[in-house]
Short mmCIF file of C-alpha atoms and ligand atoms in Angstrom, two decimals:
data_model
loop_
_atom_site.label_atom_id
_atom_site.label_comp_id
_atom_site.label_asym_id
_atom_site.label_seq_id
_atom_site.Cartn_x
_atom_site.Cartn_y
_atom_site.Cartn_z
CA MET A 3 172.91 51.35 10.81
CA LYS A 4 169.25 50.10 12.32
CA ILE A 5 169.66 47.06 14.82
CA LEU A 6 166.19 45.00 15.25
CA GLY A 7 166.12 43.62 18.69
CA ILE A 8 163.93 40.41 19.51
CA GLU A 9 162.95 39.48 22.97
CA THR A 10 161.25 36.37 24.07
CA SER A 11 162.86 35.12 27.94
CA CYS A 12 159.54 34.72 29.71
CA ASP A 13 156.05 35.53 28.66
CA GLU A 14 156.25 38.68 25.95
CA THR A 15 157.25 38.81 22.58
CA GLY A 16 158.63 42.09 21.68
CA MET A 17 160.39 43.34 18.22
CA ALA A 18 161.92 47.25 18.26
CA ILE A 19 164.36 48.57 15.78
CA PHE A 20 166.24 51.16 17.12
CA ASP A 21 168.62 53.23 14.73
CA SER A 22 172.07 55.11 15.33
CA GLU A 23 170.40 58.20 14.18
CA ARG A 24 166.63 58.55 14.62
CA GLY A 25 166.85 56.71 17.89
CA LEU A 26 163.52 54.11 18.27
CA LEU A 27 162.04 53.76 14.77
CA GLY A 28 159.36 51.65 16.84
CA HIS A 29 158.00 48.84 18.13
CA VAL A 30 155.51 45.78 18.54
CA LEU A 31 154.91 43.34 21.67
CA HIS A 32 152.22 40.59 22.09
CA SER A 33 151.62 39.56 25.55
CA GLN A 34 151.44 36.33 26.36
CA THR A 35 148.79 37.13 29.97
CA GLU A 36 145.94 35.41 28.41
CA THR A 37 147.45 32.55 27.41
CA HIS A 38 148.87 32.07 31.32
CA GLN A 39 146.08 33.40 33.44
CA ASP A 40 144.53 30.72 33.94
CA TYR A 41 147.28 28.45 35.23
CA GLY A 42 148.09 31.25 37.64
CA GLY A 43 151.81 31.92 36.38
CA VAL A 44 153.79 31.29 33.49
CA VAL A 45 153.32 27.78 32.49
CA PRO A 46 157.15 27.70 30.61
CA GLU A 47 156.27 25.20 27.75
CA LEU A 48 152.91 27.16 26.57
CA ALA A 49 155.05 30.47 26.86
CA SER A 50 157.49 28.68 24.42
CA ARG A 51 154.83 27.74 21.64
CA ASP A 52 153.30 31.45 22.49
CA HIS A 53 157.08 32.80 20.86
CA ILE A 54 157.14 30.26 18.31
CA ARG A 55 153.51 31.08 17.05
CA PHE A 56 153.72 35.13 16.98
CA PHE A 57 157.47 35.19 15.87
CA THR A 58 156.90 35.73 12.31
CA PRO A 59 153.68 37.99 12.32
CA LEU A 60 155.14 40.19 14.46
CA LEU A 61 158.54 40.72 12.69
CA ARG A 62 156.47 41.34 9.40
CA GLU A 63 154.71 43.69 11.44
CA VAL A 64 157.64 45.76 13.11
CA MET A 65 159.35 46.21 9.65
CA SER A 66 156.12 47.10 8.12
CA GLN A 67 155.84 49.71 11.05
CA THR A 68 159.18 51.02 10.56
CA GLY A 69 158.86 51.03 6.84
CA CYS A 70 162.09 49.04 6.95
CA GLN A 71 163.03 45.85 4.72
CA PRO A 72 165.53 43.17 5.34
CA LYS A 73 168.26 44.92 3.47
CA ASP A 74 168.36 48.33 5.86
CA ILE A 75 169.03 46.02 8.86
CA GLN A 76 172.96 45.85 9.99
CA ALA A 77 172.55 43.83 12.69
CA ILE A 78 169.90 41.82 15.39
CA ALA A 79 169.91 41.92 18.49
CA PHE A 80 168.09 38.88 20.62
CA THR A 81 167.42 37.97 24.93
CA ALA A 82 170.56 34.94 25.04
CA GLY A 83 169.47 34.94 29.03
CA PRO A 84 168.96 34.64 31.74
CA GLY A 85 164.43 33.44 31.11
CA LEU A 86 163.17 30.57 30.61
CA LEU A 87 165.19 28.67 29.09
CA GLY A 88 162.71 27.25 26.32
CA ALA A 89 161.53 30.29 25.61
CA LEU A 90 165.04 31.53 25.01
CA LEU A 91 165.75 29.33 22.82
CA VAL A 92 162.79 29.96 20.31
CA GLY A 93 164.44 33.20 20.32
CA ALA A 94 168.14 32.54 20.21
CA ALA A 95 167.60 29.98 17.22
CA ALA A 96 164.92 32.84 15.41
CA ALA A 97 167.11 35.49 15.67
CA ARG A 98 170.46 33.25 15.01
CA SER A 99 169.19 32.08 11.64
CA LEU A 100 167.29 34.85 10.77
CA ALA A 101 171.36 37.16 11.19
CA TRP A 102 172.40 34.26 9.30
CA SER A 103 170.10 34.51 6.10
CA TRP A 104 169.96 38.15 5.99
CA ASP A 105 173.65 37.36 6.39
CA ILE A 106 174.63 40.32 8.92
CA PRO A 107 175.48 39.96 12.84
CA ALA A 108 173.94 38.47 15.53
CA ILE A 109 174.30 40.02 18.83
CA ALA A 110 173.35 38.22 22.22
CA VAL A 111 171.71 41.08 25.26
CA HIS A 112 171.97 40.45 28.59
CA HIS A 113 168.02 40.41 29.52
CA LEU A 114 168.19 42.59 32.70
CA GLU A 115 171.64 45.36 31.13
CA GLY A 116 168.27 46.05 28.44
CA HIS A 117 166.10 46.98 31.64
CA LEU A 118 168.90 48.75 32.90
CA MET A 119 169.80 50.40 30.14
CA ALA A 120 165.85 51.20 28.74
CA PRO A 121 165.60 54.14 30.96
CA LEU A 122 168.74 55.95 28.37
CA LEU A 123 166.10 55.44 25.07
CA GLU A 124 164.36 58.41 27.40
CA ASP A 125 164.95 62.17 27.67
CA PRO A 126 167.49 63.60 29.13
CA ALA A 127 168.71 60.16 29.57
CA PRO A 128 171.17 59.23 32.82
CA GLU A 129 174.16 60.32 32.68
CA PHE A 130 177.11 57.01 34.27
CA PRO A 131 177.75 56.45 37.50
CA PHE A 132 174.46 55.89 38.85
CA ILE A 133 172.71 53.33 41.08
CA ALA A 134 170.82 51.32 40.21
CA LEU A 135 167.29 49.83 41.65
CA LEU A 136 166.42 47.03 38.99
CA ALA A 137 162.83 45.40 40.26
CA SER A 138 161.43 42.99 37.84
CA GLY A 139 159.51 39.31 38.48
CA GLY A 140 162.78 37.11 38.49
CA HIS A 141 165.00 39.17 39.51
CA THR A 142 165.58 42.31 42.36
CA GLN A 143 168.66 44.12 42.56
CA LEU A 144 170.53 47.52 43.08
CA ILE A 145 174.39 47.57 41.13
CA GLU A 146 176.46 50.58 40.71
CA VAL A 147 176.52 51.11 37.36
CA SER A 148 179.90 52.84 36.64
CA ASN A 149 179.57 52.80 32.99
CA PHE A 150 178.36 50.84 30.43
CA GLY A 151 178.86 47.19 30.53
CA ARG A 152 180.17 48.35 34.01
CA TYR A 153 178.06 46.31 36.58
CA ARG A 154 178.93 46.31 40.43
CA LEU A 155 176.11 44.19 42.29
CA LEU A 156 175.59 45.94 45.73
CA GLY A 157 172.59 43.92 47.01
CA GLU A 158 170.55 41.09 45.33
CA THR A 159 167.00 39.39 46.81
CA LEU A 160 167.92 35.93 48.93
CA ASP A 161 164.42 34.31 48.07
CA ASP A 162 161.83 35.36 46.48
CA ALA A 163 161.85 39.05 44.23
CA ALA A 164 160.27 41.81 44.85
CA GLY A 165 157.83 41.17 41.43
CA GLU A 166 157.18 37.60 42.77
CA ALA A 167 156.41 38.41 45.75
CA PHE A 168 153.83 40.89 43.95
CA ASP A 169 152.43 38.30 41.89
CA LYS A 170 152.13 35.42 44.38
CA THR A 171 150.17 38.24 46.80
CA ALA A 172 147.70 38.89 44.18
CA LYS A 173 147.21 35.27 43.58
CA LEU A 174 146.32 34.80 47.39
CA LEU A 175 143.74 37.66 47.36
CA GLY A 176 142.44 35.89 44.08
CA LEU A 177 143.30 38.43 41.93
CA GLY A 178 144.63 37.96 38.23
CA TYR A 179 148.02 37.71 36.69
CA PRO A 180 150.28 39.29 36.62
CA GLY A 181 149.52 40.29 40.13
CA GLY A 182 151.50 43.13 40.35
CA PRO A 183 149.62 45.97 38.70
CA GLU A 184 145.83 44.06 39.90
CA LEU A 185 147.58 44.46 44.09
CA ALA A 186 148.48 47.97 42.64
CA LYS A 187 144.62 48.79 41.69
CA LEU A 188 143.14 47.14 44.64
CA ALA A 189 145.79 48.73 46.95
CA LYS A 190 144.13 52.00 46.07
CA GLN A 191 140.73 50.84 47.76
CA GLY A 192 142.10 50.33 51.29
CA LYS A 193 142.87 52.54 54.56
CA VAL A 194 146.10 53.08 55.39
CA GLY A 195 147.40 51.90 58.12
CA ARG A 196 144.65 49.24 59.44
CA PHE A 197 147.44 46.83 58.58
CA GLN A 198 151.41 47.32 59.85
CA PHE A 199 153.66 44.49 57.64
CA PRO A 200 157.39 44.99 58.52
CA ARG A 201 160.52 46.16 56.06
CA PRO A 202 162.58 43.02 55.53
CA MET A 203 166.14 43.77 56.56
CA THR A 204 166.04 47.18 57.51
CA ASP A 205 167.25 46.97 60.68
CA ARG A 206 170.87 46.17 60.11
CA PRO A 207 173.15 46.95 57.20
CA GLY A 208 173.88 45.94 54.14
CA LEU A 209 171.97 45.87 50.76
CA ASP A 210 170.33 42.72 50.27
CA PHE A 211 166.08 42.17 50.21
CA SER A 212 164.10 39.39 51.27
CA PHE A 213 160.44 39.17 50.47
CA SER A 214 159.43 35.88 50.98
CA GLY A 215 158.25 36.70 54.79
CA LEU A 216 155.96 39.68 53.56
CA LYS A 217 153.98 37.12 50.93
CA THR A 218 154.20 34.70 55.02
CA PHE A 219 152.49 37.66 56.61
CA ALA A 220 150.53 38.68 54.20
CA VAL A 221 148.79 34.82 54.83
CA ASN A 222 149.09 35.35 57.81
CA THR A 223 147.20 38.25 58.41
CA LEU A 224 144.16 37.17 55.90
CA HIS A 225 144.14 34.08 57.60
CA SER A 226 143.33 35.48 60.72
CA HIS A 227 140.89 37.86 59.37
CA GLY A 228 138.22 35.53 58.04
CA GLY A 229 140.50 33.54 55.21
CA GLN A 230 139.26 32.84 51.49
CA SER A 231 136.05 34.34 52.79
CA ALA A 232 137.13 37.58 53.55
CA ASP A 233 135.69 40.72 52.49
CA LEU A 234 136.32 43.06 49.85
CA GLN A 235 137.88 45.50 52.40
CA THR A 236 139.55 43.64 53.84
CA ARG A 237 141.06 42.41 51.47
CA ALA A 238 142.47 45.71 49.90
CA ASP A 239 143.53 47.11 53.59
CA ILE A 240 145.90 44.02 52.90
CA ALA A 241 146.85 44.95 49.54
CA ASN A 242 147.63 48.48 50.62
CA ALA A 243 150.05 47.62 53.87
CA PHE A 244 151.57 45.11 51.79
CA GLN A 245 152.71 47.14 48.45
CA LEU A 246 153.67 50.03 51.23
CA ALA A 247 156.20 47.69 52.80
CA VAL A 248 157.72 46.60 49.89
CA VAL A 249 157.77 50.13 48.23
CA ASP A 250 159.14 51.46 51.71
CA THR A 251 161.35 48.71 51.35
CA LEU A 252 162.68 49.49 47.93
CA LEU A 253 163.06 53.32 48.51
CA ILE A 254 165.41 52.33 52.27
CA LYS A 255 167.97 50.75 50.51
CA CYS A 256 168.00 52.82 47.38
CA MET A 257 168.63 55.59 50.05
CA ARG A 258 171.23 53.18 51.47
CA ALA A 259 173.20 52.49 48.53
CA LEU A 260 172.69 56.17 47.15
CA LYS A 261 174.33 57.58 50.27
CA GLN A 262 176.74 54.13 50.50
CA THR A 263 179.00 55.16 46.90
CA GLY A 264 177.97 58.94 47.77
CA LEU A 265 176.89 59.55 44.19
CA LYS A 266 173.82 61.68 43.11
CA ARG A 267 171.99 59.54 40.31
CA LEU A 268 169.64 56.78 40.29
CA VAL A 269 167.60 54.44 37.94
CA ILE A 270 164.56 52.45 38.53
CA ALA A 271 163.91 49.94 36.20
CA GLY A 272 162.53 46.56 35.77
CA GLY A 273 158.70 45.95 35.65
CA VAL A 274 158.29 46.70 38.89
CA SER A 275 159.14 50.31 38.34
CA ALA A 276 155.78 51.08 36.44
CA ASN A 277 154.20 51.28 40.28
CA GLN A 278 152.54 54.46 41.41
CA LEU A 279 153.28 54.50 44.43
CA LEU A 280 157.66 53.23 44.28
CA ARG A 281 157.77 56.40 41.44
CA GLN A 282 156.21 58.91 43.82
CA LYS A 283 157.79 57.84 47.32
CA VAL A 284 161.49 57.37 45.38
CA SER A 285 160.92 60.62 43.43
CA ASP A 286 159.83 62.44 46.47
CA TYR A 287 162.62 61.57 48.49
CA CYS A 288 165.30 62.56 45.47
CA LEU A 289 163.28 65.84 45.51
CA GLN A 290 164.49 66.52 49.05
CA THR A 291 168.10 65.33 48.37
CA ASP A 292 168.96 66.61 45.12
CA THR A 293 169.40 63.62 43.61
CA GLN A 294 168.44 62.92 40.00
CA VAL A 295 165.76 60.37 39.46
CA PHE A 296 165.12 58.58 35.68
CA TYR A 297 162.78 55.76 35.03
CA PRO A 298 161.98 53.86 31.51
CA ARG A 299 158.25 55.18 30.32
CA HIS A 300 155.33 53.24 31.26
CA GLU A 301 155.44 50.61 28.09
CA PHE A 302 159.37 49.37 28.59
CA CYS A 303 158.75 49.11 32.79
CA THR A 304 157.65 45.40 31.62
CA ASP A 305 159.83 43.16 29.03
CA ASN A 306 159.93 44.88 25.36
CA GLY A 307 161.68 44.46 22.39
CA ALA A 308 163.41 48.11 22.57
CA MET A 309 165.77 47.49 25.47
CA ILE A 310 166.91 44.69 23.62
CA ALA A 311 167.61 46.93 20.18
CA PHE A 312 169.43 49.33 22.35
CA ALA A 313 171.11 47.04 24.43
CA GLY A 314 172.49 45.93 21.42
CA TYR A 315 173.55 48.71 19.68
CA LEU A 316 175.12 49.23 22.43
CA ARG A 317 177.34 46.40 22.53
CA LEU A 318 178.12 46.42 18.38
CA GLN A 319 179.32 49.99 19.77
CA HIS A 320 181.51 48.29 22.68
CA GLY A 321 183.48 45.90 20.71
CA THR A 322 181.43 42.88 21.68
CA PRO A 323 181.76 40.36 19.36
CA PRO A 324 178.83 38.99 17.16
CA GLU A 325 177.51 35.36 18.12
CA PRO A 326 179.10 32.57 16.37
CA LEU A 327 177.62 30.38 14.01
CA LYS A 328 175.37 28.52 17.15
CA ILE A 329 172.25 29.07 18.53
CA SER A 330 172.96 29.20 22.22
CA ALA A 331 170.61 30.51 25.20
CA ARG A 332 171.49 31.24 29.16
CA ALA A 333 168.86 30.17 31.66
CA ARG A 334 171.22 31.79 34.85
CA TRP A 335 174.03 34.47 33.68
CA PRO A 336 175.31 36.61 36.40
CA LEU A 337 174.73 40.19 34.61
CA GLN A 338 178.58 40.57 35.85
CA ASP A 339 179.93 38.07 33.25
CA CYS A 340 178.62 40.62 31.21
CA SER A 341 181.35 42.72 31.32
CA SER A 342 183.77 40.60 29.52
CA MET A 343 181.49 39.97 26.63
CA GLY A 344 183.77 43.07 24.79
O1 LIG B 17 160.53 42.93 33.85
P1 LIG B 17 159.45 41.76 34.47
O2 LIG B 17 159.08 42.34 32.18
O3 LIG B 17 159.10 40.75 33.47
C1 LIG B 17 160.67 39.90 34.58
O4 LIG B 17 161.92 40.39 34.06
O5 LIG B 17 160.86 39.08 35.60
O6 LIG B 17 158.50 41.96 35.21
C2 LIG B 17 157.41 41.86 35.56
C3 LIG B 17 157.12 42.00 37.16
C4 LIG B 17 155.71 40.91 37.65
O7 LIG B 17 156.19 40.70 38.45
C5 LIG B 17 154.70 42.08 37.55
O8 LIG B 17 153.48 41.47 38.57
C6 LIG B 17 155.22 43.45 37.98
O9 LIG B 17 156.44 43.01 38.05
N1 LIG B 17 155.31 44.58 37.59
C7 LIG B 17 154.33 45.09 38.94
C8 LIG B 17 153.57 46.09 38.22
N2 LIG B 17 154.16 46.11 37.00
C9 LIG B 17 155.12 45.61 36.90
N3 LIG B 17 154.47 45.20 40.33
C10 LIG B 17 154.08 46.04 41.33
N4 LIG B 17 153.86 47.20 40.38
C11 LIG B 17 152.92 47.70 38.98
N5 LIG B 17 152.11 48.38 38.76
ZN1 LIG B 18 162.19 41.40 32.30
#
């Protein structure tokens, strides 16, 4: 069977077609970076408008790229939450209506379940059970995944998400949006060890995170070294120390979660999983401890339609009932509630 996946939860419109026999047939993406760049962050109303504008052209593109006709598609999976409500509603309304007109089921997909399942599109794919670190712009969570749809939250951020901390610190350093990749680029020119940032919440037990203090630490460090007139080298040194602190903190908590559960399989997903230093440090640790580690391919770390098509396919396989004839989306939706969907 073929499933069309549609992602519109934030600032990327993504579409993909997944085939149960042949795997992923194709995917397309429109990133709204240019739309939001001047504002230094996502403007929800502009995001919704862009999703409307790009929905039909992207649909045409993914159908022609994969050589599919409407009659070839057996279900439509769409991101039903969590995310920006207006953006979600565009996807939900368009996907639900399309499914109605093509007379096929519409499947509501949890955005974070999409991220969690993205590494399963790779070869080799992780087997269950595994520990997942989900680090994106909106979430930072450690989850014990015992099977598809069986999620136990082990820890999460008490304030900013890791990606959000990257974005805010990048903005402070005068970098563009989204800040994660920009900050990582600048950090490469930085001197290791000039600044020493804390590793928040690692000196006490538990698996929760807190990243807002790191951003404040960056603000104070910049202010005491010239503020907005600080030279490029100082900014790069701050970026370097900040990135290392986030990566170390994430790694320490992953190590703790693996030890606590006795599991030897780790999945790193969400936008921050694109970070090269994180991958390098996590992979080194896993090699030393005989732990298997899995990441999505680079383009599927951040938001995309492929992970939604795939998670929708898994939902269908596990008997999750299709959406009724109504349009609904959820800005807030705990991942654990997914288990009760089918
Ligand atoms: O998963 P995603 O596309 O959207 C959400 O669901 O939030 O994640 C976007 C986040 C942004 O905060 C972005 O700055 C961060 O992922 N990100 C990175 C990198 N690439 C994207 N953070 C650090 N290093 C990167 N290379
Ligand atoms: Zn995401």
